[in-house]
PDB file of C-alpha atoms in Angstrom:
ATOM      1  CA  MET A 931    -101.422  61.354 -50.328  1.00  0.00           C
ATOM      2  CA  LEU A 932    -100.778  63.007 -46.785  1.00  0.00           C
ATOM      3  CA  PHE A 933    -101.888  59.716 -45.372  1.00  0.00           C
ATOM      4  CA  ARG A 934     -99.143  57.624 -47.486  1.00  0.00           C
ATOM      5  CA  CYS A 935     -96.591  60.190 -46.258  1.00  0.00           C
ATOM      6  CA  SER A 936     -97.656  59.800 -42.755  1.00  0.00           C
ATOM      7  CA  LEU A 937     -97.313  56.025 -43.148  1.00  0.00           C
ATOM      8  CA  ILE A 938     -93.930  56.082 -44.377  1.00  0.00           C
ATOM      9  CA  SER A 939     -92.374  58.358 -41.698  1.00  0.00           C
ATOM     10  CA  VAL A 940     -94.077  55.834 -39.139  1.00  0.00           C
ATOM     11  CA  LEU A 941     -92.284  52.769 -40.772  1.00  0.00           C
ATOM     12  CA  LEU A 942     -88.967  54.839 -40.734  1.00  0.00           C
ATOM     13  CA  PHE A 943     -89.147  55.667 -37.205  1.00  0.00           C
ATOM     14  CA  THR A 944     -89.784  52.034 -36.278  1.00  0.00           C
ATOM     15  CA  VAL A 945     -87.008  50.767 -38.191  1.00  0.00           C
ATOM     16  CA  SER A 946     -84.570  53.374 -36.657  1.00  0.00           C
ATOM     17  CA  GLY A 947     -85.473  52.321 -33.183  1.00  0.00           C
ATOM     18  CA  CYS A 948     -85.193  48.869 -33.977  1.00  0.00           C
ATOM     19  CA  THR A 949     -81.587  49.297 -35.156  1.00  0.00           C
ATOM     20  CA  LEU A 950     -80.620  51.412 -32.148  1.00  0.00           C
ATOM     21  CA  THR A 951     -81.830  48.671 -29.733  1.00  0.00           C
ATOM     22  CA  SER A 952     -79.739  46.095 -31.805  1.00  0.00           C
ATOM     23  CA  GLN A 953     -76.396  48.112 -31.547  1.00  0.00           C
ATOM     24  CA  HIS A 954     -76.839  48.775 -27.674  1.00  0.00           C
ATOM     25  CA  GLN A 955     -77.749  45.001 -27.249  1.00  0.00           C
ATOM     26  CA  HIS A 956     -74.541  43.988 -29.145  1.00  0.00           C
ATOM     27  CA  GLN A 957     -72.072  46.369 -27.233  1.00  0.00           C
ATOM     28  CA  GLU A 958     -73.644  44.836 -23.822  1.00  0.00           C
ATOM     29  CA  THR A 959     -72.670  41.312 -25.302  1.00  0.00           C
ATOM     30  CA  LEU A 960     -69.369  42.624 -26.236  1.00  0.00           C
ATOM     31  CA  ASN A 961     -68.645  43.963 -22.352  1.00  0.00           C
ATOM     32  CA  LYS A 962     -69.788  40.897 -20.997  1.00  0.00           C
ATOM     33  CA  ILE A 963     -67.254  38.743 -23.003  1.00  0.00           C
ATOM     34  CA  ASP A 964     -64.743  41.169 -22.166  1.00  0.00           C
ATOM     35  CA  THR A 965     -65.477  40.810 -18.595  1.00  0.00           C
ATOM     36  CA  ILE A 966     -65.651  37.007 -18.694  1.00  0.00           C
ATOM     37  CA  ALA A 967     -62.312  37.038 -20.611  1.00  0.00           C
ATOM     38  CA  ALA A 968     -60.658  39.201 -17.783  1.00  0.00           C
ATOM     39  CA  GLN A 969     -61.854  37.012 -15.085  1.00  0.00           C
ATOM     40  CA  SER A 970     -60.582  33.743 -16.859  1.00  0.00           C
ATOM     41  CA  GLU A 971     -57.222  35.446 -17.351  1.00  0.00           C
ATOM     42  CA  LYS A 972     -56.971  36.409 -13.543  1.00  0.00           C
ATOM     43  CA  GLN A 973     -58.110  33.005 -12.429  1.00  0.00           C
ATOM     44  CA  GLN A 974     -55.479  31.293 -14.650  1.00  0.00           C
ATOM     45  CA  GLN A 975     -52.852  33.320 -13.399  1.00  0.00           C
ATOM     46  CA  THR A 976     -54.052  32.558  -9.708  1.00  0.00           C
ATOM     47  CA  LEU A 977     -53.800  28.899 -10.813  1.00  0.00           C
ATOM     48  CA  THR A 978     -50.328  28.989 -12.357  1.00  0.00           C
ATOM     49  CA  HIS A 979     -48.884  30.799  -9.090  1.00  0.00           C
ATOM     50  CA  SER A 980     -50.389  28.265  -7.038  1.00  0.00           C
ATOM     51  CA  LEU A 981     -48.929  25.276  -9.086  1.00  0.00           C
ATOM     52  CA  THR A 982     -45.615  27.201  -8.887  1.00  0.00           C
ATOM     53  CA  GLN A 983     -45.604  27.168  -5.230  1.00  0.00           C
ATOM     54  CA  HIS A 984     -46.398  23.653  -5.072  1.00  0.00           C
ATOM     55  CA  ASP A 985     -43.832  22.559  -7.220  1.00  0.00           C
ATOM     56  CA  ALA A 986     -41.342  24.408  -5.099  1.00  0.00           C
ATOM     57  CA  ALA A 987     -42.775  22.890  -1.847  1.00  0.00           C
ATOM     58  CA  LEU A 988     -42.410  19.105  -3.574  1.00  0.00           C
ATOM     59  CA  THR A 989     -38.916  20.116  -4.434  1.00  0.00           C
ATOM     60  CA  GLN A 990     -38.051  21.163  -0.873  1.00  0.00           C
ATOM     61  CA  LEU A 991     -39.673  17.902   0.337  1.00  0.00           C
ATOM     62  CA  ALA A 992     -37.530  15.813  -2.130  1.00  0.00           C
ATOM     63  CA  ASP A 993     -34.367  17.179  -0.993  1.00  0.00           C
ATOM     64  CA  LYS A 994     -35.326  16.636   2.442  1.00  0.00           C
ATOM     65  CA  VAL A 995     -36.319  13.205   1.643  1.00  0.00           C
ATOM     66  CA  THR A 996     -32.719  12.714  -0.068  1.00  0.00           C
ATOM     67  CA  ALA A 997     -30.918  14.272   3.012  1.00  0.00           C
ATOM     68  CA  LEU A 998     -32.813  11.844   5.329  1.00  0.00           C
ATOM     69  CA  GLU A 999     -31.796   8.703   3.291  1.00  0.00           C
ATOM     70  CA  SER A1000     -28.158   9.869   3.424  1.00  0.00           C
ATOM     71  CA  GLN A1001     -28.104  10.403   7.059  1.00  0.00           C
ATOM     72  CA  LEU A1002     -29.861   6.908   7.571  1.00  0.00           C
ATOM     73  CA  THR A1003     -27.138   5.365   5.277  1.00  0.00           C
ATOM     74  CA  VAL A1004     -24.506   6.784   7.583  1.00  0.00           C
ATOM     75  CA  ILE A1005     -26.436   5.469  10.491  1.00  0.00           C
ATOM     76  CA  GLN A1006     -26.732   1.928   9.431  1.00  0.00           C
ATOM     77  CA  ARG A1007     -22.958   1.645   8.387  1.00  0.00           C
ATOM     78  CA  THR A1008     -21.961   3.224  11.694  1.00  0.00           C
ATOM     79  CA  GLN A1009     -24.278   0.426  13.336  1.00  0.00           C
ATOM     80  CA  ALA A1010     -23.116  -2.312  11.656  1.00  0.00           C
ATOM     81  CA  LYS A1011     -19.450  -1.422  12.303  1.00  0.00           C
ATOM     82  CA  LEU A1012     -20.520  -1.151  16.097  1.00  0.00           C
ATOM     83  CA  TYR A1013     -22.075  -4.441  16.065  1.00  0.00           C
ATOM     84  CA  ALA A1014     -19.315  -6.206  14.438  1.00  0.00           C
ATOM     85  CA  ASN A1015     -16.709  -4.637  16.732  1.00  0.00           C
ATOM     86  CA  PHE A1016     -18.885  -6.008  19.654  1.00  0.00           C
ATOM     87  CA  ALA A1017     -19.666  -9.424  18.103  1.00  0.00           C
ATOM     88  CA  THR A1018     -16.178 -10.580  17.306  1.00  0.00           C
ATOM     89  CA  PRO A1019     -12.926  -9.531  18.552  1.00  0.00           C
ATOM     90  CA  ASN A1020     -10.263  -7.970  16.246  1.00  0.00           C
ATOM     91  CA  PRO A1021      -8.030 -10.677  14.762  1.00  0.00           C
ATOM     92  CA  GLU A1022      -4.608 -10.514  15.185  1.00  0.00           C
ATOM     93  CA  VAL A1023      -2.907  -9.475  12.091  1.00  0.00           C
ATOM     94  CA  ARG A1024       0.313 -10.963  11.194  1.00  0.00           C
ATOM     95  CA  VAL A1025       2.459  -9.351   8.488  1.00  0.00           C
ATOM     96  CA  LYS A1026       4.358 -11.793   6.218  1.00  0.00           C
ATOM     97  CA  GLU A1027       7.382 -10.474   4.683  1.00  0.00           C
ATOM     98  CA  LYS A1028       7.513 -11.124   0.943  1.00  0.00           C
ATOM     99  CA  LEU A1029      10.947 -11.625  -0.542  1.00  0.00           C
ATOM    100  CA  VAL A1030      11.608 -10.249  -3.980  1.00  0.00           C
ATOM    101  CA  ARG A1031      14.256 -11.959  -5.612  1.00  0.00           C
ATOM    102  CA  VAL A1032      16.288  -9.817  -8.234  1.00  0.00           C
ATOM    103  CA  PRO A1033      16.897 -11.706 -11.375  1.00  0.00           C
ATOM    104  CA  MET A1034      20.524 -11.933 -12.009  1.00  0.00           C
ATOM    105  CA  ASN A1035      22.294 -13.237 -15.076  1.00  0.00           C
ATOM    106  CA  ASP A1036      25.662 -14.210 -14.270  1.00  0.00           C
ATOM    107  CA  ASP A1037      26.444 -14.705 -18.200  1.00  0.00           C
ATOM    108  CA  LYS A1038      26.615 -10.913 -18.513  1.00  0.00           C
ATOM    109  CA  VAL A1039      29.211  -8.685 -17.939  1.00  0.00           C
ATOM    110  CA  VAL A1040      28.861  -5.437 -15.448  1.00  0.00           C
ATOM    111  CA  LEU A1041      29.910  -2.105 -16.892  1.00  0.00           C
ATOM    112  CA  GLY A1042      30.371   0.825 -15.156  1.00  0.00           C
ATOM    113  CA  GLY A1043      29.133   4.534 -15.957  1.00  0.00           C
ATOM    114  CA  ARG A1044      32.554   5.105 -17.504  1.00  0.00           C
ATOM    115  CA  GLU A1045      34.981   2.541 -19.036  1.00  0.00           C
ATOM    116  CA  TRP A1046      38.173   2.250 -21.164  1.00  0.00           C
ATOM    117  CA  VAL A1047      37.450   1.410 -24.748  1.00  0.00           C
ATOM    118  CA  TRP A1048      40.095  -0.097 -26.868  1.00  0.00           C
ATOM    119  CA  PHE A1049      39.815   0.510 -30.876  1.00  0.00           C
ATOM    120  CA  ASP A1050      41.661  -2.171 -32.928  1.00  0.00           C
ATOM    121  CA  GLU A1051      41.858   0.151 -35.942  1.00  0.00           C
ATOM    122  CA  VAL A1052      44.267   2.411 -34.033  1.00  0.00           C
ATOM    123  CA  LYS A1053      45.453   0.242 -31.467  1.00  0.00           C
ATOM    124  CA  ASN A1054      44.482   2.980 -28.640  1.00  0.00           C
ATOM    125  CA  THR A1055      42.453   3.517 -25.720  1.00  0.00           C
ATOM    126  CA  PHE A1056      39.950   6.072 -25.345  1.00  0.00           C
ATOM    127  CA  GLN A1057      37.793   6.793 -22.018  1.00  0.00           C
ATOM    128  CA  SER A1058      34.256   6.192 -22.710  1.00  0.00           C
ATOM    129  CA  ARG A1059      30.714   7.254 -21.178  1.00  0.00           C
ATOM    130  CA  VAL A1060      28.187   4.348 -21.181  1.00  0.00           C
ATOM    131  CA  ASP A1061      24.945   5.491 -21.653  1.00  0.00           C
ATOM    132  CA  SER A1062      21.892   2.948 -21.443  1.00  0.00           C
ATOM    133  CA  GLY A1063      19.543   5.823 -22.666  1.00  0.00           C
ATOM    134  CA  ALA A1064      21.140   5.989 -25.855  1.00  0.00           C
ATOM    135  CA  GLU A1065      20.563   3.753 -28.861  1.00  0.00           C
ATOM    136  CA  THR A1066      23.623   4.105 -30.880  1.00  0.00           C
ATOM    137  CA  SER A1067      26.955   4.726 -29.733  1.00  0.00           C
ATOM    138  CA  SER A1068      29.216   7.839 -30.970  1.00  0.00           C
ATOM    139  CA  LEU A1069      32.769   8.758 -31.704  1.00  0.00           C
ATOM    140  CA  ASN A1070      34.379  12.088 -31.722  1.00  0.00           C
ATOM    141  CA  ALA A1071      35.422  13.099 -35.201  1.00  0.00           C
ATOM    142  CA  VAL A1072      36.773  16.266 -36.370  1.00  0.00           C
ATOM    143  CA  ASP A1073      38.093  17.442 -39.780  1.00  0.00           C
ATOM    144  CA  VAL A1074      35.905  14.657 -41.207  1.00  0.00           C
ATOM    145  CA  GLN A1075      36.765  14.201 -44.895  1.00  0.00           C
ATOM    146  CA  GLU A1076      35.131  12.206 -47.480  1.00  0.00           C
ATOM    147  CA  PHE A1077      36.699  10.146 -50.214  1.00  0.00           C
ATOM    148  CA  GLU A1078      36.641   7.074 -52.354  1.00  0.00           C
ATOM    149  CA  ARG A1079      38.533   3.914 -52.242  1.00  0.00           C
ATOM    150  CA  ASP A1080      37.811   0.960 -54.581  1.00  0.00           C
ATOM    151  CA  GLY A1081      34.526   2.489 -55.375  1.00  0.00           C
ATOM    152  CA  ASP A1082      33.259   2.853 -51.960  1.00  0.00           C
ATOM    153  CA  THR A1083      32.804   5.841 -49.772  1.00  0.00           C
ATOM    154  CA  TRP A1084      35.426   6.184 -46.887  1.00  0.00           C
ATOM    155  CA  VAL A1085      36.056   8.998 -44.365  1.00  0.00           C
ATOM    156  CA  LYS A1086      39.099   9.992 -42.573  1.00  0.00           C
ATOM    157  CA  PHE A1087      39.040  12.043 -39.654  1.00  0.00           C
ATOM    158  CA  ASN A1088      40.942  13.047 -36.315  1.00  0.00           C
ATOM    159  CA  VAL A1089      39.775  11.652 -32.885  1.00  0.00           C
ATOM    160  CA  ASN A1090      41.690  14.420 -31.387  1.00  0.00           C
ATOM    161  CA  HIS A1091      40.344  14.993 -27.406  1.00  0.00           C
ATOM    162  CA  SER A1092      41.394  16.756 -24.343  1.00  0.00           C
ATOM    163  CA  GLU A1093      40.883  13.330 -22.599  1.00  0.00           C
ATOM    164  CA  ASN A1094      43.974  11.936 -24.648  1.00  0.00           C
ATOM    165  CA  ASN A1095      46.155  15.050 -23.948  1.00  0.00           C
ATOM    166  CA  ASP A1096      45.391  16.421 -27.435  1.00  0.00           C
ATOM    167  CA  GLN A1097      47.173  13.692 -29.309  1.00  0.00           C
ATOM    168  CA  SER A1098      46.411  13.391 -32.910  1.00  0.00           C
ATOM    169  CA  VAL A1099      44.792  10.085 -33.294  1.00  0.00           C
ATOM    170  CA  PHE A1100      43.532   9.616 -37.318  1.00  0.00           C
ATOM    171  CA  MET A1101      41.398   7.179 -38.759  1.00  0.00           C
ATOM    172  CA  GLU A1102      40.394   5.839 -42.091  1.00  0.00           C
ATOM    173  CA  MET A1103      37.180   3.781 -42.291  1.00  0.00           C
ATOM    174  CA  PRO A1104      34.600   3.003 -44.886  1.00  0.00           C
ATOM    175  CA  VAL A1105      31.076   4.649 -44.391  1.00  0.00           C
ATOM    176  CA  LYS A1106      28.350   1.989 -43.756  1.00  0.00           C
ATOM    177  CA  ARG A1107      25.341   4.454 -44.244  1.00  0.00           C
ATOM    178  CA  TRP A1108      24.445   8.219 -43.484  1.00  0.00           C
ATOM    179  CA  VAL A1109      22.230   9.696 -41.127  1.00  0.00           C
ATOM    180  CA  ARG A1110      20.403  12.773 -40.787  1.00  0.00           C
ATOM    181  CA  ILE A1111      20.741  14.285 -37.200  1.00  0.00           C
ATOM    182  CA  ARG A1112      18.330  17.213 -35.948  1.00  0.00           C
ATOM    183  CA  GLN A1113      19.757  19.747 -33.735  1.00  0.00           C
ATOM    184  CA  SER A1114      17.712  20.657 -30.693  1.00  0.00           C
ATOM    185  CA  SER A1115      18.649  24.153 -31.011  1.00  0.00           C
ATOM    186  CA  THR A1116      17.730  24.550 -34.888  1.00  0.00           C
ATOM    187  CA  ASP A1117      15.211  23.007 -37.229  1.00  0.00           C
ATOM    188  CA  SER A1118      18.047  22.346 -39.706  1.00  0.00           C
ATOM    189  CA  THR A1119      19.750  18.616 -39.946  1.00  0.00           C
ATOM    190  CA  GLU A1120      22.959  17.518 -40.009  1.00  0.00           C
ATOM    191  CA  ARG A1121      24.426  14.853 -42.515  1.00  0.00           C
ATOM    192  CA  ARG A1122      26.537  12.226 -40.266  1.00  0.00           C
ATOM    193  CA  ALA A1123      28.610   9.072 -41.289  1.00  0.00           C
ATOM    194  CA  VAL A1124      28.069   5.834 -39.602  1.00  0.00           C
ATOM    195  CA  VAL A1125      30.915   3.572 -39.424  1.00  0.00           C
ATOM    196  CA  GLU A1126      31.857   0.134 -37.749  1.00  0.00           C
ATOM    197  CA  ALA A1127      34.700  -0.774 -35.590  1.00  0.00           C
ATOM    198  CA  TRP A1128      36.170  -3.432 -33.530  1.00  0.00           C
ATOM    199  CA  ILE A1129      36.458  -2.323 -29.938  1.00  0.00           C
ATOM    200  CA  ARG A1130      37.231  -4.171 -26.591  1.00  0.00           C
ATOM    201  CA  VAL A1131      36.050  -3.318 -23.178  1.00  0.00           C
ATOM    202  CA  GLY A1132      37.202  -5.979 -20.770  1.00  0.00           C
ATOM    203  CA  ASN A1133      36.268  -9.362 -21.995  1.00  0.00           C
ATOM    204  CA  ILE A1134      33.863  -7.784 -24.664  1.00  0.00           C
ATOM    205  CA  HIS A1135      35.170  -7.849 -27.883  1.00  0.00           C
ATOM    206  CA  GLU A1136      32.709  -6.839 -30.425  1.00  0.00           C
ATOM    207  CA  LYS A1137      32.409  -5.025 -33.888  1.00  0.00           C
ATOM    208  CA  THR A1138      29.681  -2.205 -33.341  1.00  0.00           C
ATOM    209  CA  GLU A1139      28.351   0.955 -35.344  1.00  0.00           C
ATOM    210  CA  PHE A1140      29.345   4.741 -34.244  1.00  0.00           C
ATOM    211  CA  THR A1141      28.043   7.852 -35.493  1.00  0.00           C
ATOM    212  CA  LEU A1142      30.708  10.374 -36.089  1.00  0.00           C
ATOM    213  CA  ALA A1143      29.975  13.619 -34.425  1.00  0.00           C
ATOM    214  CA  ASP A1144      32.176  16.501 -32.763  1.00  0.00           C
ATOM    215  CA  ARG A1145      32.512  15.686 -29.437  1.00  0.00           C
ATOM    216  CA  THR A1146      35.235  18.216 -28.608  1.00  0.00           C
ATOM    217  CA  ASN A1147      33.110  19.991 -26.054  1.00  0.00           C
ATOM    218  CA  MET A1148      31.961  16.835 -24.502  1.00  0.00           C
ATOM    219  CA  GLU A1149      33.644  15.419 -21.617  1.00  0.00           C
ATOM    220  CA  TYR A1150      34.408  11.974 -23.172  1.00  0.00           C
ATOM    221  CA  PRO A1151      35.293  11.228 -26.909  1.00  0.00           C
ATOM    222  CA  VAL A1152      33.277   7.972 -26.898  1.00  0.00           C
ATOM    223  CA  LEU A1153      29.733   7.296 -25.898  1.00  0.00           C
ATOM    224  CA  LEU A1154      28.868   3.729 -25.874  1.00  0.00           C
ATOM    225  CA  GLY A1155      24.792   2.837 -26.347  1.00  0.00           C
ATOM    226  CA  ARG A1156      22.873   0.020 -26.078  1.00  0.00           C
ATOM    227  CA  SER A1157      23.613  -1.310 -29.506  1.00  0.00           C
ATOM    228  CA  PHE A1158      27.065  -2.228 -28.202  1.00  0.00           C
ATOM    229  CA  PHE A1159      26.293  -3.988 -24.834  1.00  0.00           C
ATOM    230  CA  LYS A1160      22.741  -5.120 -25.691  1.00  0.00           C
ATOM    231  CA  ASP A1161      22.270  -8.987 -24.415  1.00  0.00           C
ATOM    232  CA  LEU A1162      26.166  -8.689 -23.398  1.00  0.00           C
ATOM    233  CA  ALA A1163      26.324  -6.736 -20.346  1.00  0.00           C
ATOM    234  CA  VAL A1164      24.400  -4.723 -17.640  1.00  0.00           C
ATOM    235  CA  VAL A1165      25.053  -1.308 -16.475  1.00  0.00           C
ATOM    236  CA  ASP A1166      25.777  -0.253 -12.943  1.00  0.00           C
ATOM    237  CA  VAL A1167      26.293   3.675 -13.019  1.00  0.00           C
ATOM    238  CA  SER A1168      27.450   3.998  -9.407  1.00  0.00           C
ATOM    239  CA  GLN A1169      30.647   2.135 -10.694  1.00  0.00           C
ATOM    240  CA  VAL A1170      33.521   3.386 -12.903  1.00  0.00           C
ATOM    241  CA  HIS A1171      36.241   1.615 -14.611  1.00  0.00           C
ATOM    242  CA  VAL A1172      35.137  -1.719 -13.726  1.00  0.00           C
ATOM    243  CA  HIS A1173      37.837  -3.313 -16.382  1.00  0.00           C
ATOM    244  CA  PRO A1174      41.094  -2.074 -16.658  1.00  0.00           C
ATOM    245  CA  GLN A1175      42.406  -0.619 -19.750  1.00  0.00           C
ATOM    246  CA  TYR A1176      43.262  -3.436 -22.362  1.00  0.00           C
ATOM    247  CA  GLN A1177      47.002  -4.101 -22.972  1.00  0.00           C
ATOM    248  CA  PRO A1178      47.634  -6.165 -26.111  1.00  0.00           C
ATOM    249  CA  ASP A1179      49.717  -9.336 -25.495  1.00  0.00           C
ATOM    250  CA  THR A1180      53.168  -8.963 -26.778  1.00  0.00           C
ATOM    251  CA  PRO A1181      53.839 -12.068 -29.274  1.00  0.00           C
ATOM    252  CA  SER A1182      56.703 -14.260 -27.821  1.00  0.00           C
ATOM    253  CA  GLU A1183      59.456 -15.532 -29.909  1.00  0.00           C
ATOM    254  CA  PRO A1184      58.775 -18.906 -31.645  1.00  0.00           C
ATOM    255  CA  SER A1185      60.587 -21.901 -29.837  1.00  0.00           C
ATOM    256  CA  ASP A1186      62.846 -24.166 -31.859  1.00  0.00           C
ATOM    257  CA  ASP A1187      60.353 -26.740 -32.109  1.00  0.00           C
ATOM    258  CA  ASP A1188      58.049 -24.250 -33.724  1.00  0.00           C
ATOM    259  CA  THR A1189      60.498 -23.299 -36.285  1.00  0.00           C
ATOM    260  CA  GLN A1190      61.117 -26.895 -37.048  1.00  0.00           C
ATOM    261  CA  GLN A1191      57.290 -27.391 -37.333  1.00  0.00           C
ATOM    262  CA  GLN A1192      56.978 -24.373 -39.565  1.00  0.00           C
ATOM    263  CA  SER A1193      59.783 -25.697 -41.862  1.00  0.00           C
ATOM    264  CA  ALA A1194      58.101 -29.206 -42.370  1.00  0.00           C
ATOM    265  CA  SER A1195      54.955 -27.541 -43.055  1.00  0.00           C
ATOM    266  CA  LYS A1196      56.374 -25.563 -45.795  1.00  0.00           C
ATOM    267  CA  GLU A1197      58.346 -28.557 -47.087  1.00  0.00           C
ATOM    268  CA  ALA A1198      55.329 -30.462 -47.376  1.00  0.00           C
ATOM    269  CA  ALA A1199      53.420 -27.593 -48.884  1.00  0.00           C
ATOM    270  CA  HIS A1200      56.167 -27.265 -51.716  1.00  0.00           C
ATOM    271  CA  GLN A1201      56.205 -30.808 -52.416  1.00  0.00           C
TER     272      GLN A1201
END
């Protein structure tokens, strides 16, 4: 019994010793691995730093090469110019004047910046401003009243203006259409009538449209836009009143021969 106990004790001691020896060796192995990992990390950092410095050096070299290429290009161009100047003398430069002909159309009438306008409707003359920047013409109209005549819409208005010494001139005309005009000072629109009138400026006798508007605060009661003189006239703003005021011809008294001819025509028509 005593021998068995002694044998068990010896076996336990031997096993314990082996266990202690294995743990010690394992710890040494871990320490060696940590040491090798630290050394590898340090070497990697050193290598990364070296590569960074190498890239910076390459970048500097590339910049220097680019600068040298630019300098070389400038030198080559300068050298080429010098060789060209020495090789051939400067040729004599002769400046040839270029004549520019302005197209003129003799068929068109010249209008000044201001012209007298004769209205057949009221047999009266008003001063107008000729504006090539305006598309439509405009006529001063105050106290505008809308009414109906023969199923059509008409308007009657006063063309009174200080330019005509405050003389009241009334017109009655059919409305061709209505337009909406937006005021620059407000967002609201104003409904205005558009009429047609026969007018005369110099030798031009045409029927044109007018937008009715209150122009009492304007300098002139009439504004002539491009719709009137398009394809008929050109505007020279440096001139005014190129054409005199229109004076209607006074009908002459019929002669005896004219009277006899008219009587013969009436008799023939009666027969």
